[in-house]
Amino acid sequence: MGRLILVVVAMIAIAFLAVAMLQQSSPSTSESASNSPSDSTDAALEMAVSPVDLSSTFVGRQVCSECHEDNFHMHGKSGHASTFVSTRDSDVAKKFVGKTLDAGEPYGLLTYSMDENGLRVARVDDPSDQSFPLQYALGSGHNAVTFFSLISDAADDTIGIEHRVSWFASDDHFGLTPGQIGTSSTTLANCFGNSVHDEHMRACVDCHTTSANIVDQNIVDLIPNVNCEKCHGPGGEHVRQARLSNNPPPFSVGRDDWNAESELQLCGECHRLPIDFPPKQLREYPALMARFQPVGMLRSKCYLESSGQFQCTTCHNPHQASTAKSMEAYVNDCVQCHQENTSDHVVCPVSPQEGCIECHMPPMRFEQGMTFHDHYIRVHPED
């Protein structure tokens, strides 16, 4: 028995020695795979066609333009392409430099200057002449641009400050930021704007960027603006496959089960959903709710009676500015569904071929001249 054990041990030792010698004389499995002819060809092709490091998850909208040139150019003219920028680089921020503007009671007059880090604001009647940094400009500028800063509070937690004065596109004027009329604060920081905390602070940044992480009072991994990969997801793998194939797999929004509900959730994440509002406000549906298009759309008969098929892209090209589409084209969207001589949809008894938007989705005017079309598609009470 003892001799048998010695023989087995000897055989095991010989086997280990053989494996060790084989490993020393042969490349590793990973090295062998990386040097295979097909992989070498793929790697060479990637290097030849792309200056972009595809090991990075995000590739940027410029890379998307290689195949999606039309969408790229449409997106570049839309509001989504210019939603987040440092005030150092903002044309709107430059409009504030040298201006003295009224922040309302009890804050008084504010004055603005620019340094190498961006825009700064100070109170005119502050004897210490202490200024406050306005770091980022948020908003497409189609309606307004508001400044936003990250600071630490007394507990050394990070909070956001939404500046008290904004710029409005309606007639190129400055005015109080919507939601801040009649508010007051005694802290120095809140003299310059409302404080925003936790998930609301992160949402301010998330909804205006493709990628961003708040670390202390800084934003890291920043990809500004709402670009292709904000909605479609990181494109690194899609680009890799597309460059190596004449028939790459489809890539819509990174999901195989994409449907109308998925789209509503995606758009509503920033444009707001009913869950973001108290039930009483949803029931009463005050005029200000027109700012939040999915909320109105979800209670419209167009949606409720569509068996879940009516969605944002029924009328909107998501790559294109909503204002780039003509009123006639929007009316045609309505008429395509509400056709005469069919029983599938109700046809307007007043004007079946025109005037749909003015009557059923009228533009609603808000603070500082901002205008939004009401997406609660209906006969309005005043009509």
Short mmCIF file of C-alpha atoms in Angstrom, two decimals:
data_model
loop_
_atom_site.label_atom_id
_atom_site.label_comp_id
_atom_site.label_asym_id
_atom_site.label_seq_id
_atom_site.Cartn_x
_atom_site.Cartn_y
_atom_site.Cartn_z
CA MET A 1 0.00 0.00 0.00
CA GLY A 2 2.80 2.38 0.90
CA ARG A 3 4.62 1.68 -2.38
CA LEU A 4 1.38 2.42 -4.30
CA ILE A 5 1.05 5.82 -2.63
CA LEU A 6 4.66 6.67 -3.52
CA VAL A 7 4.04 5.76 -7.16
CA VAL A 8 0.90 7.98 -7.31
CA VAL A 9 2.75 10.94 -5.75
CA ALA A 10 5.61 10.52 -8.22
CA MET A 11 3.20 10.48 -11.16
CA ILE A 12 1.50 13.68 -9.92
CA ALA A 13 4.87 15.41 -9.55
CA ILE A 14 5.87 14.43 -13.08
CA ALA A 15 2.57 15.81 -14.41
CA PHE A 16 3.04 19.18 -12.66
CA LEU A 17 6.59 19.41 -14.02
CA ALA A 18 5.37 18.75 -17.57
CA VAL A 19 2.70 21.45 -17.29
CA ALA A 20 5.25 23.97 -15.97
CA MET A 21 7.64 23.24 -18.83
CA LEU A 22 4.82 23.58 -21.36
CA GLN A 23 3.78 26.99 -19.94
CA GLN A 24 7.36 28.27 -20.16
CA SER A 25 7.75 27.24 -23.80
CA SER A 26 4.28 28.34 -25.05
CA PRO A 27 2.47 31.70 -25.07
CA SER A 28 -0.40 32.14 -22.65
CA THR A 29 -3.95 31.47 -23.78
CA SER A 30 -4.76 35.19 -23.78
CA GLU A 31 -1.60 36.00 -25.74
CA SER A 32 -2.33 33.28 -28.26
CA ALA A 33 -5.90 34.52 -28.70
CA SER A 34 -4.84 38.11 -29.12
CA ASN A 35 -2.39 37.11 -31.82
CA SER A 36 -4.84 35.01 -33.82
CA PRO A 37 -5.19 36.14 -37.48
CA SER A 38 -8.85 37.21 -37.18
CA ASP A 39 -8.28 39.25 -34.02
CA SER A 40 -5.20 40.89 -35.49
CA THR A 41 -7.21 41.89 -38.53
CA ASP A 42 -10.01 43.30 -36.35
CA ALA A 43 -7.55 45.28 -34.22
CA ALA A 44 -5.77 46.66 -37.29
CA LEU A 45 -9.10 47.69 -38.83
CA GLU A 46 -10.17 49.47 -35.66
CA MET A 47 -6.89 51.37 -35.51
CA ALA A 48 -7.17 52.29 -39.18
CA VAL A 49 -10.70 53.67 -39.09
CA SER A 50 -10.89 55.22 -35.64
CA PRO A 51 -8.89 57.68 -33.62
CA VAL A 52 -11.33 57.02 -30.76
CA ASP A 53 -10.39 54.71 -27.90
CA LEU A 54 -13.24 52.20 -28.03
CA SER A 55 -12.28 50.81 -24.64
CA SER A 56 -14.18 53.89 -23.42
CA THR A 57 -17.90 53.25 -22.95
CA PHE A 58 -19.01 56.61 -24.33
CA VAL A 59 -17.82 57.61 -27.79
CA GLY A 60 -19.42 61.06 -28.23
CA ARG A 61 -21.90 62.42 -30.76
CA GLN A 62 -19.22 63.20 -33.33
CA VAL A 63 -18.54 59.47 -33.73
CA CYS A 64 -22.27 58.82 -34.17
CA SER A 65 -22.23 61.19 -37.15
CA GLU A 66 -20.14 58.69 -39.16
CA CYS A 67 -23.30 56.70 -39.90
CA HIS A 68 -26.11 58.96 -38.68
CA GLU A 69 -25.19 62.23 -40.35
CA ASP A 70 -28.74 63.54 -40.84
CA ASN A 71 -29.69 62.93 -37.21
CA PHE A 72 -26.39 64.43 -36.10
CA HIS A 73 -27.07 67.70 -37.92
CA MET A 74 -30.70 67.88 -36.77
CA HIS A 75 -29.65 67.26 -33.18
CA GLY A 76 -26.99 69.96 -33.40
CA LYS A 77 -29.71 72.55 -34.06
CA SER A 78 -32.00 71.31 -31.30
CA GLY A 79 -32.22 72.48 -27.72
CA HIS A 80 -30.83 69.19 -26.47
CA ALA A 81 -27.44 70.00 -27.98
CA SER A 82 -26.88 73.02 -25.73
CA THR A 83 -28.25 72.36 -22.26
CA PHE A 84 -25.15 72.55 -20.05
CA VAL A 85 -22.03 74.71 -20.27
CA SER A 86 -19.58 76.41 -17.97
CA THR A 87 -20.40 80.09 -17.56
CA ARG A 88 -16.84 80.71 -18.67
CA ASP A 89 -17.88 79.52 -22.14
CA SER A 90 -21.51 80.66 -22.16
CA ASP A 91 -22.64 83.41 -24.53
CA VAL A 92 -25.62 84.03 -22.28
CA ALA A 93 -23.35 84.47 -19.23
CA LYS A 94 -21.45 87.15 -21.13
CA LYS A 95 -24.70 89.13 -21.43
CA PHE A 96 -24.67 89.53 -17.63
CA VAL A 97 -21.16 90.98 -17.35
CA GLY A 98 -21.24 94.58 -16.19
CA LYS A 99 -25.01 94.51 -15.63
CA THR A 100 -26.80 95.55 -12.44
CA LEU A 101 -30.05 93.60 -12.10
CA ASP A 102 -32.87 93.60 -9.56
CA ALA A 103 -33.23 90.30 -7.65
CA GLY A 104 -36.40 91.49 -5.93
CA GLU A 105 -37.15 92.01 -2.27
CA PRO A 106 -35.39 91.50 0.08
CA TYR A 107 -32.28 90.87 -2.03
CA GLY A 108 -31.92 94.14 -3.89
CA LEU A 109 -29.54 94.76 -6.76
CA LEU A 110 -26.97 92.31 -8.04
CA THR A 111 -23.89 93.08 -10.10
CA TYR A 112 -21.96 90.67 -12.34
CA SER A 113 -18.37 90.17 -13.40
CA MET A 114 -16.32 87.50 -15.18
CA ASP A 115 -12.96 85.98 -14.21
CA GLU A 116 -10.95 83.02 -15.49
CA ASN A 117 -13.29 80.58 -13.69
CA GLY A 118 -16.55 82.00 -14.98
CA LEU A 119 -19.32 84.38 -13.97
CA ARG A 120 -19.53 85.90 -10.49
CA VAL A 121 -22.29 87.86 -8.76
CA ALA A 122 -22.25 90.27 -5.80
CA ARG A 123 -24.84 92.33 -3.95
CA VAL A 124 -24.55 96.04 -4.63
CA ASP A 125 -25.31 97.00 -1.02
CA ASP A 126 -22.91 94.44 0.50
CA PRO A 127 -20.07 96.45 2.13
CA SER A 128 -17.78 93.40 2.07
CA ASP A 129 -18.11 93.22 -1.73
CA GLN A 130 -18.17 89.44 -1.38
CA SER A 131 -18.94 87.77 -4.70
CA PHE A 132 -20.43 84.36 -5.41
CA PRO A 133 -19.47 81.99 -8.25
CA LEU A 134 -22.06 81.10 -10.87
CA GLN A 135 -20.51 77.96 -12.35
CA TYR A 136 -22.85 76.48 -14.93
CA ALA A 137 -25.44 77.70 -17.43
CA LEU A 138 -28.39 75.30 -17.70
CA GLY A 139 -31.05 75.34 -20.40
CA SER A 140 -31.25 75.26 -24.18
CA GLY A 141 -31.90 78.98 -24.47
CA HIS A 142 -35.05 78.40 -26.51
CA ASN A 143 -37.02 79.61 -23.49
CA ALA A 144 -34.48 80.50 -20.81
CA VAL A 145 -31.04 79.93 -19.30
CA THR A 146 -30.49 79.68 -15.54
CA PHE A 147 -27.19 79.55 -13.66
CA PHE A 148 -26.36 76.78 -11.22
CA SER A 149 -23.57 76.33 -8.67
CA LEU A 150 -22.38 73.62 -6.29
CA ILE A 151 -21.29 74.67 -2.80
CA SER A 152 -20.89 73.10 0.64
CA ASP A 153 -23.32 73.90 3.43
CA ALA A 154 -22.68 74.23 7.18
CA ALA A 155 -22.58 70.43 7.53
CA ASP A 156 -20.05 70.19 4.68
CA ASP A 157 -22.64 68.52 2.45
CA THR A 158 -22.92 69.50 -1.19
CA ILE A 159 -25.94 71.55 -2.24
CA GLY A 160 -26.91 73.23 -5.48
CA ILE A 161 -27.79 76.89 -5.83
CA GLU A 162 -30.21 77.85 -8.61
CA HIS A 163 -29.50 81.51 -9.32
CA ARG A 164 -32.23 84.04 -8.64
CA VAL A 165 -31.99 85.84 -11.98
CA SER A 166 -32.27 84.13 -15.39
CA TRP A 167 -32.09 85.16 -19.02
CA PHE A 168 -35.23 84.74 -21.14
CA ALA A 169 -35.32 84.33 -24.88
CA SER A 170 -38.79 85.80 -25.48
CA ASP A 171 -37.41 89.32 -25.79
CA ASP A 172 -33.78 88.88 -24.73
CA HIS A 173 -34.38 90.08 -21.18
CA PHE A 174 -33.31 89.31 -17.61
CA GLY A 175 -35.84 88.43 -14.93
CA LEU A 176 -36.53 86.45 -11.79
CA THR A 177 -36.11 82.71 -12.21
CA PRO A 178 -39.49 80.89 -12.36
CA GLY A 179 -40.46 79.55 -8.96
CA GLN A 180 -38.39 82.11 -7.06
CA ILE A 181 -40.79 85.04 -7.06
CA GLY A 182 -41.79 85.79 -3.47
CA THR A 183 -39.21 83.50 -1.87
CA SER A 184 -36.84 84.75 0.82
CA SER A 185 -33.77 83.57 2.72
CA THR A 186 -31.33 84.88 5.29
CA THR A 187 -28.23 82.91 4.28
CA LEU A 188 -25.62 84.51 2.07
CA ALA A 189 -25.71 81.76 -0.55
CA ASN A 190 -29.50 81.85 -0.76
CA CYS A 191 -29.37 85.57 -1.35
CA PHE A 192 -28.11 84.53 -4.78
CA GLY A 193 -30.61 81.71 -5.39
CA ASN A 194 -32.67 78.84 -4.07
CA SER A 195 -30.88 75.85 -2.58
CA VAL A 196 -31.43 72.43 -4.15
CA HIS A 197 -30.62 69.24 -2.23
CA ASP A 198 -29.95 65.53 -2.74
CA GLU A 199 -31.85 63.91 -5.62
CA HIS A 200 -33.25 67.24 -6.81
CA MET A 201 -29.72 68.61 -7.06
CA ARG A 202 -28.56 65.55 -8.98
CA ALA A 203 -31.58 65.75 -11.29
CA CYS A 204 -30.68 69.33 -12.22
CA VAL A 205 -27.33 68.09 -13.47
CA ASP A 206 -28.46 64.72 -14.84
CA CYS A 207 -31.26 66.13 -16.99
CA HIS A 208 -28.94 68.63 -18.67
CA THR A 209 -26.02 66.29 -19.33
CA THR A 210 -25.26 62.98 -21.00
CA SER A 211 -23.02 61.86 -18.16
CA ALA A 212 -22.07 63.55 -14.90
CA ASN A 213 -21.27 62.60 -11.32
CA ILE A 214 -21.25 65.09 -8.45
CA VAL A 215 -18.27 64.55 -6.16
CA ASP A 216 -18.15 67.10 -3.36
CA GLN A 217 -18.50 70.43 -5.17
CA ASN A 218 -17.16 69.15 -8.48
CA ILE A 219 -18.65 67.37 -11.48
CA VAL A 220 -16.59 64.46 -12.77
CA ASP A 221 -17.04 62.20 -15.82
CA LEU A 222 -18.84 65.11 -17.44
CA ILE A 223 -20.32 64.80 -20.92
CA PRO A 224 -22.32 68.03 -21.25
CA ASN A 225 -25.64 68.47 -23.05
CA VAL A 226 -28.28 65.88 -23.92
CA ASN A 227 -26.48 64.03 -26.69
CA CYS A 228 -27.08 60.75 -28.56
CA GLU A 229 -25.88 58.50 -25.76
CA LYS A 230 -28.14 60.11 -23.17
CA CYS A 231 -31.12 58.36 -24.76
CA HIS A 232 -29.50 55.57 -26.79
CA GLY A 233 -27.04 54.49 -24.11
CA PRO A 234 -23.24 54.21 -24.31
CA GLY A 235 -22.26 53.45 -27.88
CA GLY A 236 -18.77 51.96 -27.63
CA GLU A 237 -19.71 48.37 -28.42
CA HIS A 238 -22.20 49.39 -31.11
CA VAL A 239 -19.54 51.49 -32.85
CA ARG A 240 -17.01 48.68 -32.62
CA GLN A 241 -19.38 46.23 -34.28
CA ALA A 242 -20.55 48.75 -36.88
CA ARG A 243 -17.01 49.44 -38.01
CA LEU A 244 -16.23 45.76 -38.41
CA SER A 245 -19.38 44.74 -40.26
CA ASN A 246 -21.31 45.74 -43.34
CA ASN A 247 -24.49 44.74 -41.57
CA PRO A 248 -24.16 45.66 -37.88
CA PRO A 249 -26.89 44.69 -35.42
CA PRO A 250 -29.54 47.36 -34.77
CA PHE A 251 -29.05 49.69 -31.85
CA SER A 252 -32.04 51.79 -30.88
CA VAL A 253 -31.91 52.64 -27.23
CA GLY A 254 -29.90 49.72 -25.95
CA ARG A 255 -32.96 47.51 -25.46
CA ASP A 256 -34.63 44.77 -27.49
CA ASP A 257 -38.02 45.27 -25.83
CA TRP A 258 -38.32 49.01 -26.53
CA ASN A 259 -41.97 50.13 -26.73
CA ALA A 260 -44.22 53.17 -26.22
CA GLU A 261 -44.16 52.83 -22.44
CA SER A 262 -40.36 52.71 -22.43
CA GLU A 263 -40.26 55.86 -24.52
CA LEU A 264 -42.63 57.72 -22.21
CA GLN A 265 -40.54 56.77 -19.20
CA LEU A 266 -37.37 57.93 -20.95
CA CYS A 267 -38.74 61.31 -22.03
CA GLY A 268 -40.64 61.76 -18.78
CA GLU A 269 -37.53 61.25 -16.69
CA CYS A 270 -36.60 64.86 -17.45
CA HIS A 271 -39.79 66.33 -18.93
CA ARG A 272 -41.66 65.02 -15.86
CA LEU A 273 -44.25 62.34 -15.17
CA PRO A 274 -47.37 62.32 -12.98
CA ILE A 275 -45.40 60.70 -10.15
CA ASP A 276 -43.46 63.96 -9.79
CA PHE A 277 -46.55 65.92 -8.68
CA PRO A 278 -49.00 65.75 -5.75
CA PRO A 279 -52.40 64.18 -6.54
CA LYS A 280 -54.30 67.43 -5.89
CA GLN A 281 -52.23 69.26 -8.48
CA LEU A 282 -52.77 66.48 -10.99
CA ARG A 283 -56.54 66.57 -10.43
CA GLU A 284 -56.81 70.32 -10.78
CA TYR A 285 -54.26 70.54 -13.61
CA PRO A 286 -53.40 74.24 -13.29
CA ALA A 287 -52.09 76.07 -16.34
CA LEU A 288 -48.46 75.69 -15.26
CA MET A 289 -48.73 71.94 -15.87
CA ALA A 290 -48.46 72.62 -19.60
CA ARG A 291 -44.71 72.96 -19.00
CA PHE A 292 -44.55 69.22 -18.37
CA GLN A 293 -45.69 67.66 -21.62
CA PRO A 294 -45.85 63.94 -20.67
CA VAL A 295 -48.16 64.73 -17.74
CA GLY A 296 -50.77 66.26 -20.01
CA MET A 297 -50.31 63.73 -22.78
CA LEU A 298 -50.88 60.79 -20.44
CA ARG A 299 -54.34 62.05 -19.52
CA SER A 300 -55.37 62.92 -23.08
CA LYS A 301 -57.85 60.75 -24.99
CA CYS A 302 -55.31 60.49 -27.77
CA TYR A 303 -53.18 58.45 -25.39
CA LEU A 304 -55.86 56.75 -23.29
CA GLU A 305 -57.74 55.40 -26.33
CA SER A 306 -54.69 54.42 -28.35
CA SER A 307 -54.09 51.05 -26.69
CA GLY A 308 -50.70 52.34 -25.59
CA GLN A 309 -49.58 53.25 -29.12
CA PHE A 310 -49.67 57.05 -28.88
CA GLN A 311 -46.30 58.34 -27.78
CA CYS A 312 -43.96 61.33 -28.00
CA THR A 313 -42.49 60.26 -31.34
CA THR A 314 -45.95 59.99 -32.88
CA CYS A 315 -45.59 63.72 -33.52
CA HIS A 316 -41.98 64.60 -32.63
CA ASN A 317 -38.71 63.58 -34.22
CA PRO A 318 -36.53 63.21 -31.10
CA HIS A 319 -33.44 64.35 -33.01
CA GLN A 320 -35.05 67.57 -34.20
CA ALA A 321 -36.05 70.80 -32.48
CA SER A 322 -39.81 70.88 -32.03
CA THR A 323 -39.87 74.36 -33.58
CA ALA A 324 -38.16 73.08 -36.75
CA LYS A 325 -41.35 71.28 -37.75
CA SER A 326 -44.05 73.42 -39.33
CA MET A 327 -47.50 73.93 -37.86
CA GLU A 328 -48.94 72.39 -41.03
CA ALA A 329 -46.91 69.23 -40.41
CA TYR A 330 -48.21 68.96 -36.84
CA VAL A 331 -51.78 69.44 -38.05
CA ASN A 332 -51.17 66.69 -40.61
CA ASP A 333 -50.21 64.37 -37.73
CA CYS A 334 -53.61 65.01 -36.19
CA VAL A 335 -55.47 64.56 -39.47
CA GLN A 336 -53.67 61.28 -40.23
CA CYS A 337 -55.43 59.75 -37.23
CA HIS A 338 -58.65 61.77 -37.17
CA GLN A 339 -59.66 61.06 -40.75
CA GLU A 340 -63.09 61.71 -42.10
CA ASN A 341 -65.17 58.78 -43.31
CA THR A 342 -63.66 56.43 -40.72
CA SER A 343 -65.00 55.22 -37.40
CA ASP A 344 -61.63 54.65 -35.71
CA HIS A 345 -61.23 58.20 -34.39
CA VAL A 346 -63.47 61.12 -33.57
CA VAL A 347 -63.34 63.78 -36.30
CA CYS A 348 -63.54 67.41 -35.23
CA PRO A 349 -67.03 68.70 -36.10
CA VAL A 350 -65.79 72.31 -36.21
CA SER A 351 -62.69 72.09 -38.40
CA PRO A 352 -61.68 68.57 -39.47
CA GLN A 353 -58.68 69.61 -41.58
CA GLU A 354 -57.08 72.64 -39.89
CA GLY A 355 -56.72 74.61 -36.66
CA CYS A 356 -56.09 71.52 -34.52
CA ILE A 357 -53.15 72.95 -32.56
CA GLU A 358 -54.64 76.36 -31.82
CA CYS A 359 -57.83 74.82 -30.43
CA HIS A 360 -56.71 71.62 -28.75
CA MET A 361 -53.04 72.29 -27.89
CA PRO A 362 -52.89 76.08 -27.51
CA PRO A 363 -49.65 77.80 -26.52
CA MET A 364 -49.72 78.72 -22.82
CA ARG A 365 -47.78 81.77 -21.70
CA PHE A 366 -45.96 81.66 -18.36
CA GLU A 367 -43.66 83.77 -16.24
CA GLN A 368 -41.21 85.95 -18.12
CA GLY A 369 -42.81 85.24 -21.49
CA MET A 370 -42.03 81.51 -21.63
CA THR A 371 -44.43 79.60 -23.88
CA PHE A 372 -45.34 75.89 -23.92
CA HIS A 373 -48.03 74.03 -25.85
CA ASP A 374 -50.53 72.20 -23.68
CA HIS A 375 -50.26 68.46 -24.40
CA TYR A 376 -53.50 67.60 -22.58
CA ILE A 377 -55.14 67.38 -26.00
CA ARG A 378 -58.76 68.35 -25.48
CA VAL A 379 -61.50 70.93 -25.92
CA HIS A 380 -60.48 73.62 -23.47
CA PRO A 381 -62.97 74.78 -20.83
CA GLU A 382 -62.84 78.36 -22.09
CA ASP A 383 -63.84 77.13 -25.54
#
